[in-house]
Coordinates of N, CA, C and O in Angstrom, one line a residue:
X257 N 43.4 187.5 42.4 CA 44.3 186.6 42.8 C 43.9 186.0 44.2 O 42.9 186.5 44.7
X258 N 44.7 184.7 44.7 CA 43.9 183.6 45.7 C 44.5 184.2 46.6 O 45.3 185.1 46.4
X259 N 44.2 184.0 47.7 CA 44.9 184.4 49.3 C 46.2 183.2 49.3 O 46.0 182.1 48.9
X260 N 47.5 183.6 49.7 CA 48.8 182.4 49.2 C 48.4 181.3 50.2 O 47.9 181.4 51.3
X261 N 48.7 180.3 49.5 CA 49.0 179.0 50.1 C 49.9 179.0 51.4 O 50.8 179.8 51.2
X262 N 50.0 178.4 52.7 CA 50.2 178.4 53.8 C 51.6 177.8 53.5 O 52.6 178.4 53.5
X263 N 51.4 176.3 53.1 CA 52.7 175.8 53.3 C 53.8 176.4 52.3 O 55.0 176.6 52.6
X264 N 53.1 176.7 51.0 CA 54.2 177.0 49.9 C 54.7 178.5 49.6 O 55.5 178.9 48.8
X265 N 54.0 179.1 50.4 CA 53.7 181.0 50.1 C 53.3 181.2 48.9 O 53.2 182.5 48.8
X266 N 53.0 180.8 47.9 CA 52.2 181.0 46.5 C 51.0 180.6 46.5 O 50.4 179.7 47.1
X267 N 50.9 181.6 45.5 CA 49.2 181.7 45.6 C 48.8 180.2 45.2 O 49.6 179.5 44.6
X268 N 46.9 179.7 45.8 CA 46.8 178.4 45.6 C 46.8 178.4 43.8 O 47.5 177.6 43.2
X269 N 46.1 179.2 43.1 CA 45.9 179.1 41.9 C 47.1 179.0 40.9 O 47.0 178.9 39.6
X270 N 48.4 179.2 41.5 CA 49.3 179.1 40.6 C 49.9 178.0 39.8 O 49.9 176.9 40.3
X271 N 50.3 178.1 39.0 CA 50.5 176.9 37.9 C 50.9 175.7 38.4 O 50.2 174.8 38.0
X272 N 52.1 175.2 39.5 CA 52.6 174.5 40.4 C 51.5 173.7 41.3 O 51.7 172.7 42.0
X273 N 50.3 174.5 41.3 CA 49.5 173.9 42.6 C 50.2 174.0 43.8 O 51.4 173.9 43.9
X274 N 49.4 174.1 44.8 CA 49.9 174.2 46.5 C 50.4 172.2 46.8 O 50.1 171.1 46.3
X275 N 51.2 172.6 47.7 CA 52.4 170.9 48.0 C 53.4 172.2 48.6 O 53.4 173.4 48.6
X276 N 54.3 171.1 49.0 CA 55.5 171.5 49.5 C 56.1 171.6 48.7 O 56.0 171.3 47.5
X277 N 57.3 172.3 49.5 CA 58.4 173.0 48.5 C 59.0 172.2 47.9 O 59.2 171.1 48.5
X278 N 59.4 172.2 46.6 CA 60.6 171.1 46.1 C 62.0 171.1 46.9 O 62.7 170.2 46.6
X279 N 62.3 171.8 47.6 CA 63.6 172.4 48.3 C 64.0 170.9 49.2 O 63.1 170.0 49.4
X280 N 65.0 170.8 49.6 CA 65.3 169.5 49.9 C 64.4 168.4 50.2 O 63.2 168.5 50.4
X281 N 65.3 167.2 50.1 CA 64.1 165.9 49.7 C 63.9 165.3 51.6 O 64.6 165.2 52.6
X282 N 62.9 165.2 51.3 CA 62.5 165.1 52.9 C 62.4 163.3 53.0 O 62.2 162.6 52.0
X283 N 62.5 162.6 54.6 CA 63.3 161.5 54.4 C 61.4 161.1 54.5 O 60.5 161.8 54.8
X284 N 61.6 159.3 53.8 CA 59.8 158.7 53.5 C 59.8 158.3 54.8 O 60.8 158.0 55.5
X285 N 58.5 158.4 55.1 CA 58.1 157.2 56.4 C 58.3 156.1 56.3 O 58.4 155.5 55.3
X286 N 58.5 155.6 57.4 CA 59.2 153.9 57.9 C 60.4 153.9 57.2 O 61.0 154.9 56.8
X287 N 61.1 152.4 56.8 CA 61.9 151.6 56.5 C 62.8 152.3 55.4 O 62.0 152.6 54.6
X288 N 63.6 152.5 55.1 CA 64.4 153.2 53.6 C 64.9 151.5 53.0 O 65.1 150.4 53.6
X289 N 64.9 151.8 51.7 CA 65.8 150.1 51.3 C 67.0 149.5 51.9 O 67.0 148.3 52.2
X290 N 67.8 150.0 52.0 CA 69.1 149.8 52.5 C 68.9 149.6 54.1 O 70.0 149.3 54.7
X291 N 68.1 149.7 54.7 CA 68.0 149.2 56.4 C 67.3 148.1 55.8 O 67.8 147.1 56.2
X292 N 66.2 147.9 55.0 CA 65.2 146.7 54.7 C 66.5 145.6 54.2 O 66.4 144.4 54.5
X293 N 67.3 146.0 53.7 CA 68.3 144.6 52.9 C 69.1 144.1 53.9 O 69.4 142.9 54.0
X294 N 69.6 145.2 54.9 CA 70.0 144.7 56.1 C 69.8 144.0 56.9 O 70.7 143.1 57.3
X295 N 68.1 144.1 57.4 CA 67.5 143.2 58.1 C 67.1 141.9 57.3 O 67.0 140.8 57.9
X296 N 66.9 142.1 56.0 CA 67.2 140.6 55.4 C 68.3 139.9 55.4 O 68.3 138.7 55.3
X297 N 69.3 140.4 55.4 CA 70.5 140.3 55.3 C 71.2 139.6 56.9 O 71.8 138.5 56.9
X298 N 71.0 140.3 58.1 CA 71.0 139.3 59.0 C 70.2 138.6 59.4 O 70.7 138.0 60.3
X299 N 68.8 138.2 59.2 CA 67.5 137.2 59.2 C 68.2 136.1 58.5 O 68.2 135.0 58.9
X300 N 69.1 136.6 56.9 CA 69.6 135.2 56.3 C 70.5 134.8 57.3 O 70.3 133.6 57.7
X301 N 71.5 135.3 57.8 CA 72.7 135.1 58.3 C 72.6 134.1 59.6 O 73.5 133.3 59.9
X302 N 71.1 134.3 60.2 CA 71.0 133.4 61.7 C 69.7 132.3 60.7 O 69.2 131.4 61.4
X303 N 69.5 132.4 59.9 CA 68.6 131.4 59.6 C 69.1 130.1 59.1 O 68.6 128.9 59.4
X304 N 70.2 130.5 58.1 CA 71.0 129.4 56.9 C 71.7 128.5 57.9 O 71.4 127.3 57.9
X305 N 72.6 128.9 58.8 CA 72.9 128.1 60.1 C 71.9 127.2 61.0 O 72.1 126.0 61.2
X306 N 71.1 127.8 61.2 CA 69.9 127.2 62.2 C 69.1 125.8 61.1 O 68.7 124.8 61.6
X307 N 69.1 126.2 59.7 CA 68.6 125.7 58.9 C 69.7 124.1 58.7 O 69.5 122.9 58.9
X308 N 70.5 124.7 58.4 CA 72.0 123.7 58.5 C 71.9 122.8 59.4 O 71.6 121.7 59.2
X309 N 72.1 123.4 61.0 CA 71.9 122.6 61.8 C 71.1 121.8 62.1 O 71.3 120.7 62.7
X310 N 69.6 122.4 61.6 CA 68.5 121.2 61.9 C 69.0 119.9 60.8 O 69.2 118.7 61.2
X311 N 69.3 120.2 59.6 CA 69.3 119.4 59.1 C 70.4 118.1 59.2 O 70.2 116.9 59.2
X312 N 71.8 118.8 59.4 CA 72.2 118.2 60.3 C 72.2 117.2 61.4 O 73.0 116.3 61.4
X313 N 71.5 117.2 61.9 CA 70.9 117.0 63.2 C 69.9 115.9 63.0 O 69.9 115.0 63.8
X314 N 69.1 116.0 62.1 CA 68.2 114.8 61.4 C 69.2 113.6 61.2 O 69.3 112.5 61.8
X315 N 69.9 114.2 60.2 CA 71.1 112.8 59.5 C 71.7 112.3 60.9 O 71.3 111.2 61.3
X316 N 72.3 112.9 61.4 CA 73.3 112.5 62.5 C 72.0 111.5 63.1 O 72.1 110.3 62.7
X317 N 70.9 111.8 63.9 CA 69.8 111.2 64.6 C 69.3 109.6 63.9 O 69.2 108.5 64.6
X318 N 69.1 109.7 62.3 CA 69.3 108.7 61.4 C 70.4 108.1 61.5 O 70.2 106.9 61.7
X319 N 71.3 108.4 61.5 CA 72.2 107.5 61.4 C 72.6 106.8 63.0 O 73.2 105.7 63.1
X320 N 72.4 107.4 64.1 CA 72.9 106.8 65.0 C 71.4 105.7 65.5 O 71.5 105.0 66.4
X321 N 70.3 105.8 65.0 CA 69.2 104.8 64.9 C 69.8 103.9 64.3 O 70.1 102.9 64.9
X322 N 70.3 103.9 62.9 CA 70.6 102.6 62.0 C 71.2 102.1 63.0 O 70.4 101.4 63.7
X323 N 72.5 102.4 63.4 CA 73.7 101.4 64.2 C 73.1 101.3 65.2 O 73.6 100.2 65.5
X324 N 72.2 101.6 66.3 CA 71.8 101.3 66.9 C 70.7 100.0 66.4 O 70.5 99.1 67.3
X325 N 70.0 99.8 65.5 CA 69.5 98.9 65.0 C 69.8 97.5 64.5 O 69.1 96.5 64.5
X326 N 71.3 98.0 64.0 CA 72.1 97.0 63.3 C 73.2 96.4 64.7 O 73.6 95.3 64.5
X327 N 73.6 97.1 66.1 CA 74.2 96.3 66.8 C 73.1 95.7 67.7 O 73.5 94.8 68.4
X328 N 71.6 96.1 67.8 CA 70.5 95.5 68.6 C 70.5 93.8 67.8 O 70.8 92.7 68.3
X329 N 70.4 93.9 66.8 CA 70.4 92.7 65.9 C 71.6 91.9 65.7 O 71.4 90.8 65.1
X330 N 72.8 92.3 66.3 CA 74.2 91.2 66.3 C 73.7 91.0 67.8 O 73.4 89.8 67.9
X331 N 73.5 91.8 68.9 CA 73.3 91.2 70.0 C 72.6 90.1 70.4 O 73.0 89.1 70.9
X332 N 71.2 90.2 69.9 CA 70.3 89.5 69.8 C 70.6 87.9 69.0 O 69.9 87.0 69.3
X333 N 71.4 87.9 68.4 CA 71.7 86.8 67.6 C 72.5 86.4 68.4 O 72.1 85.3 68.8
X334 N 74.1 86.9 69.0 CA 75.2 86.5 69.7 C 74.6 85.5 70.8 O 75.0 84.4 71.0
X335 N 73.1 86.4 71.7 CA 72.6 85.7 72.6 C 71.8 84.7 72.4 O 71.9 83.9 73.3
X336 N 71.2 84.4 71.6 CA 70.8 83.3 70.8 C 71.4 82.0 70.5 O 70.9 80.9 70.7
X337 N 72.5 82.3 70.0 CA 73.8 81.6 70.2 C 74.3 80.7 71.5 O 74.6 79.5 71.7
X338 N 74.2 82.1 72.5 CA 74.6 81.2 73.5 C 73.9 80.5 74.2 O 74.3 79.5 74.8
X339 N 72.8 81.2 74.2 CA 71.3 80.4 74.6 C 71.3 78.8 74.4 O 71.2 77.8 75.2
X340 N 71.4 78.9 72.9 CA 71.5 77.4 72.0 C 73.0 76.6 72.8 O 73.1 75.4 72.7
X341 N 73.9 77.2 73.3 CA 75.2 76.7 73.2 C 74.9 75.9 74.9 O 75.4 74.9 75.3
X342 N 73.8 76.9 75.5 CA 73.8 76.7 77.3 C 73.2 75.4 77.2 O 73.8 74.4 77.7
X343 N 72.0 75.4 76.3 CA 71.0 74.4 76.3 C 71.2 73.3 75.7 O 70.5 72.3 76.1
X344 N 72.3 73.0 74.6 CA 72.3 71.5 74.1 C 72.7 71.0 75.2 O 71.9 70.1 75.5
X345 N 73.9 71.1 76.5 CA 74.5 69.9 77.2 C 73.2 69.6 77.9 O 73.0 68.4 78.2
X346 N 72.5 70.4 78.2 CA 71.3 70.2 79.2 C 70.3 69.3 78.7 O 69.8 68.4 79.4
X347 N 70.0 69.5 77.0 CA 68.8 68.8 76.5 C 69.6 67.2 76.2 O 68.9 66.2 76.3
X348 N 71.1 67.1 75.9 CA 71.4 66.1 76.0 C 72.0 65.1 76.9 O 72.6 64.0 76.7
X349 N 71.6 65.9 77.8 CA 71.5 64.8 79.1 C 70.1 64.6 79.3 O 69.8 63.4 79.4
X350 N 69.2 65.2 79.4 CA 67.7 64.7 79.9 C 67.2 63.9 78.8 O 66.3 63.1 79.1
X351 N 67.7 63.9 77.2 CA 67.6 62.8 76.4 C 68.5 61.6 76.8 O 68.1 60.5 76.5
X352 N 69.8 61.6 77.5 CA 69.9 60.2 77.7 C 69.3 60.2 78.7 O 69.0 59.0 78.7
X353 N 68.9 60.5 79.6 CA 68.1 60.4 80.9 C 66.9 59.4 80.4 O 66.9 58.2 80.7
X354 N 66.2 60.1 79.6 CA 65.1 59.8 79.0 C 64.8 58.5 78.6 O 64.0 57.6 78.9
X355 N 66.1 58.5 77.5 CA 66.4 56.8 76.9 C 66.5 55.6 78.0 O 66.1 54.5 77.7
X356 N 67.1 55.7 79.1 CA 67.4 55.1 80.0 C 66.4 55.1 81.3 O 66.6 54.3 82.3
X357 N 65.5 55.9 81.2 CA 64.5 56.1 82.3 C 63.8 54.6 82.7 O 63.3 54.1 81.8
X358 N 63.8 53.9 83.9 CA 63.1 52.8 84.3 C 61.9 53.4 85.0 O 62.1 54.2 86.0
X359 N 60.4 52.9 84.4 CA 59.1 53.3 84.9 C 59.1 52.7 85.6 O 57.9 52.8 86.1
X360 N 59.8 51.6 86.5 CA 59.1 50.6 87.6 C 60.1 51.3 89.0 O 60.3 50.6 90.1
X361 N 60.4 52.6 88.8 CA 61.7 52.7 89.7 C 61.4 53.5 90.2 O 60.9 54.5 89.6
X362 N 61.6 53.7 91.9 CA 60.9 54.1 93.2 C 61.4 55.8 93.1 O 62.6 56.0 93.0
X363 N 60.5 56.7 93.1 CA 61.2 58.2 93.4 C 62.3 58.4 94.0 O 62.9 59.3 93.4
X364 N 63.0 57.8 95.1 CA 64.0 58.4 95.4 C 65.4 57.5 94.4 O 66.5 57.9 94.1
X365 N 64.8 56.1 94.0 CA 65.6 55.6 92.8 C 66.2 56.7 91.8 O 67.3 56.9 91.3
X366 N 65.0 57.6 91.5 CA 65.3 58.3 90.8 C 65.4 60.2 90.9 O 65.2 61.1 90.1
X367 N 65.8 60.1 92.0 CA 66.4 60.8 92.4 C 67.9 60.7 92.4 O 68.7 61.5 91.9
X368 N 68.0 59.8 92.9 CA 69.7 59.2 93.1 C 70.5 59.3 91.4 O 71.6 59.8 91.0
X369 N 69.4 58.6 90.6 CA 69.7 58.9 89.2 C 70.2 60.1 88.8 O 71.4 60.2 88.5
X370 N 69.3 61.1 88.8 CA 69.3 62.1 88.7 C 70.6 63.0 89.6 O 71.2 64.0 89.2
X371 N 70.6 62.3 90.6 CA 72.0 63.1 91.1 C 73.8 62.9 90.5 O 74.7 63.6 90.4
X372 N 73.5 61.4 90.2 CA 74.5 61.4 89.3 C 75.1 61.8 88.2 O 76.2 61.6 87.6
X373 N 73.9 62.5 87.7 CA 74.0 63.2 86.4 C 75.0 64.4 86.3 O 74.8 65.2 87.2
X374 N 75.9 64.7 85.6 CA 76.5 66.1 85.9 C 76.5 66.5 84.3 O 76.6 65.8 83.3
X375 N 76.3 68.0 84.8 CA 75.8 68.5 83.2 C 77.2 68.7 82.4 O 78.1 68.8 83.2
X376 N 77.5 68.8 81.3 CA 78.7 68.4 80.7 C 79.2 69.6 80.1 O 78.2 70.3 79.8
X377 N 80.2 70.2 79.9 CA 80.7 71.6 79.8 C 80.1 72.0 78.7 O 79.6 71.1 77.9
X378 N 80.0 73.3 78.5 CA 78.9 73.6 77.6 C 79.9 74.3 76.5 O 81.1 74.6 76.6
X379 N 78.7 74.5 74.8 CA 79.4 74.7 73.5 C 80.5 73.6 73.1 O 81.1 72.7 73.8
X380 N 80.6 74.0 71.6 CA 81.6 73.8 70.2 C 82.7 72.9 71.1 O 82.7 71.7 71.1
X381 N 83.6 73.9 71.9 CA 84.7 73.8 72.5 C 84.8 72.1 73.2 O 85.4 71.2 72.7
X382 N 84.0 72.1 74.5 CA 83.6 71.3 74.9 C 83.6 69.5 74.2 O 84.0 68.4 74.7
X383 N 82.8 70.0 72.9 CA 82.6 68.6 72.5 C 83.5 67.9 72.0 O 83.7 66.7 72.1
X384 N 84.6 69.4 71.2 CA 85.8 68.4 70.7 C 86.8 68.5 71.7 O 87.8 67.9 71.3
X385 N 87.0 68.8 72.8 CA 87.6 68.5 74.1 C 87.1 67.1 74.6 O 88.0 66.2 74.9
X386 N 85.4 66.7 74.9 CA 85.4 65.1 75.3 C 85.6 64.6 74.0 O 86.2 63.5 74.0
X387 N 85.2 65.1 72.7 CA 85.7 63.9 71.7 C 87.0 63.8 71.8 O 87.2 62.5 71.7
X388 N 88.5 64.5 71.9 CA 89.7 64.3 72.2 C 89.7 63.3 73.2 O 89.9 62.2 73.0
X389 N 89.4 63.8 74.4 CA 89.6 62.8 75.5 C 88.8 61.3 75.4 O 89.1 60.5 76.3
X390 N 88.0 60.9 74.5 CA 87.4 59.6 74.0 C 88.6 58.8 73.4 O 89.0 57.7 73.6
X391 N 89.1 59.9 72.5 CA 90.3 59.4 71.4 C 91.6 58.9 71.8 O 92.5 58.2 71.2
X392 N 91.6 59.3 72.9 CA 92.9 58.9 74.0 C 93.9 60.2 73.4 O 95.0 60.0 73.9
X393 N 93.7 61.5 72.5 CA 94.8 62.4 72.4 C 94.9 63.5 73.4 O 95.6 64.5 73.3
X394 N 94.2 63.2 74.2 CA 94.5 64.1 75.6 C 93.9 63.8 76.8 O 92.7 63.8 76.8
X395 N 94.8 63.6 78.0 CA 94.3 63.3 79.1 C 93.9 64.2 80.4 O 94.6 65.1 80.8
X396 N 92.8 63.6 81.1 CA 91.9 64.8 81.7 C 93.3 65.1 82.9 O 93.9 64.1 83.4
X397 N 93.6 66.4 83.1 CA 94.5 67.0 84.5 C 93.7 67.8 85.2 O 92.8 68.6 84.9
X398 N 94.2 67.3 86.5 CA 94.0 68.4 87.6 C 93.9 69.6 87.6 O 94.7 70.3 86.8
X399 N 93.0 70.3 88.3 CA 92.7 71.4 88.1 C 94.0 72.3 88.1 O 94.7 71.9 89.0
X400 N 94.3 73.2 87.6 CA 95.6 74.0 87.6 C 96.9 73.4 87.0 O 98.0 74.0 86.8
X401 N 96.6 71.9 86.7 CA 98.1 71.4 86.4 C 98.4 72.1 84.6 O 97.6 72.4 83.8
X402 N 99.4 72.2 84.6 CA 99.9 72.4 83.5 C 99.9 74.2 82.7 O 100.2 74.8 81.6
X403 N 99.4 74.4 84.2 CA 99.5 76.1 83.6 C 101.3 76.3 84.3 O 102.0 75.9 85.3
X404 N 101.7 77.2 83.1 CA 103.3 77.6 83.4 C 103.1 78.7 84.9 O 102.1 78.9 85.7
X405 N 104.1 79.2 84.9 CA 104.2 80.4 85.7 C 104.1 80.5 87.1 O 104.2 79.4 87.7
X406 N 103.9 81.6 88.1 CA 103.5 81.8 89.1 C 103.1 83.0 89.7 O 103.7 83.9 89.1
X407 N 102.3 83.4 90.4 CA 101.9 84.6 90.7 C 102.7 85.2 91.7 O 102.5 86.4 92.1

């Protein structure tokens, strides 16, 4: 017979082979399952949020670019508008200017010209205001006349 096995007290040669005792189950190294599903389990829990959020956060980002895109482009036009609205009374004075210009006529002649010129209220509004006032259906008042009230 063998000299007994150390850890198991049975001889090494015995039918069982030398190993530890079967006697209670001894815990495995590292992680058990049930802490591993855990730790997946809150890794999901801060991720699906954070995941949410980014995505989130794209759309929102997209969409406040569109409208920001789409009111850059009403602005742009509105000014445009008024650009064109500043500039007709202007271009249509230096065109009658133009038509009426005398080449034989001394600089300060035409200067004096030029000072009599007054630029004519500007835009839409304006034009059917002097075309009324041409028509004789409304006549020019004093500044302030005809407002009601008092302060």
């Amino acid at each position: 017979m063998s000299p007994p096995d150390a850890m198991s007290g049975r001889p090494a040669d015995h039918p069982s082979g030398p190993g530890p005792d079967p006697s209670p189950k001894q815990e495995p190294q590292g992680f058990n399952r049930v802490t591993l599903m855990l730790a997946g389990l809150v890794f999901l829990v801060g991720l699906i949020p954070l995941v949410a959020a980014l995505v989130l956060f794209q759309l929102h980002s997209d969409a406040e670019m569109e409208k920001a895109e789409i009111t850059a482009h009403r602005m742009a036009t509105l000014l445009m508008r008024s650009f064109e609205q500043a500039v007709e009374p202007i271009d249509a004075l230096l065109q009658n200017f133009a038509s009426n210009y005398d080449h034989s006529a001394a600089p300060y002649q035409i200067y004096e010209q030029l000072k009599d010129f007054s630029v004519p209220p500007l835009g839409g509004a304006a034009r059917r205001h002097r075309q009324k006032r041409r028509d004789g259906g409304e006549q020019p008042r004093a500044p302030g006349a005809g407002e009601g009230g008092s302060l």
